[in-house]
């Protein structure tokens, strides 16, 4: 299991089949914020990606339980995330083409609007086949 980049836990808000919603409050005392950027703290994009990955771990559909995180297929950042923001992550799981695993797309918003869209790919573990 990969370690989390933020100390704050991701909270599962709701789940319905292949869709789910999670949330994470960005606290000003997160260690990663101290150097990014001094005097103007902004949550690093890699932390936004990691938050989506952690949220996806919480809400895998039953038929995707054997998927292993493989790669970030895409990451599009629209706005920064600041200390004090609450990230809301809306997730959608989809089976891959021809049984090549799963894809999970996370739309990340804060109070002011959409900040990112992240697409993750999960491969089917050879051990579990």
Coordinates of N, CA and C in Angstrom, one line a residue, residues 26 79-82 85-88 108-115:
X26 N -8.5 20.5 3.7 CA -7.1 20.8 3.6 C -6.8 21.7 4.8
X79 N -7.7 25.0 -11.3 CA -7.5 26.1 -10.3 C -6.7 25.5 -9.1
X80 N -6.1 26.4 -8.3 CA -5.3 25.9 -7.1 C -6.3 25.5 -6.0
X81 N -5.7 24.7 -5.1 CA -6.4 24.3 -3.8 C -5.6 24.9 -2.7
X82 N -6.3 25.6 -1.8 CA -5.6 26.4 -0.7 C -5.9 25.8 0.6
X85 N -9.6 24.9 2.2 CA -10.6 24.4 1.3 C -11.0 23.0 1.7
X86 N -12.2 22.7 1.3 CA -12.7 21.3 1.4 C -12.8 20.7 0.0
X87 N -12.0 19.7 -0.3 CA -12.1 19.1 -1.6 C -13.2 18.1 -1.6
X88 N -14.0 18.1 -2.6 CA -15.1 17.2 -2.8 C -14.7 16.4 -4.0
X108 N -12.7 16.9 -9.0 CA -12.4 17.5 -7.7 C -12.9 19.0 -7.7
X109 N -13.7 19.3 -6.7 CA -14.2 20.7 -6.6 C -14.0 21.2 -5.2
X110 N -14.0 22.5 -5.1 CA -13.9 23.2 -3.8 C -15.1 24.2 -3.9
X111 N -15.3 24.9 -2.8 CA -16.5 25.8 -2.8 C -16.6 26.7 -4.0
X112 N -15.5 27.2 -4.5 CA -15.5 28.1 -5.6 C -15.6 27.4 -7.0
X113 N -15.6 26.1 -7.1 CA -15.8 25.4 -8.3 C -14.8 24.3 -8.6
X114 N -14.8 23.8 -9.8 CA -14.0 22.7 -10.2 C -12.5 23.0 -10.2
X115 N -11.7 22.2 -9.6 CA -10.2 22.4 -9.6 C -9.4 21.4 -10.4

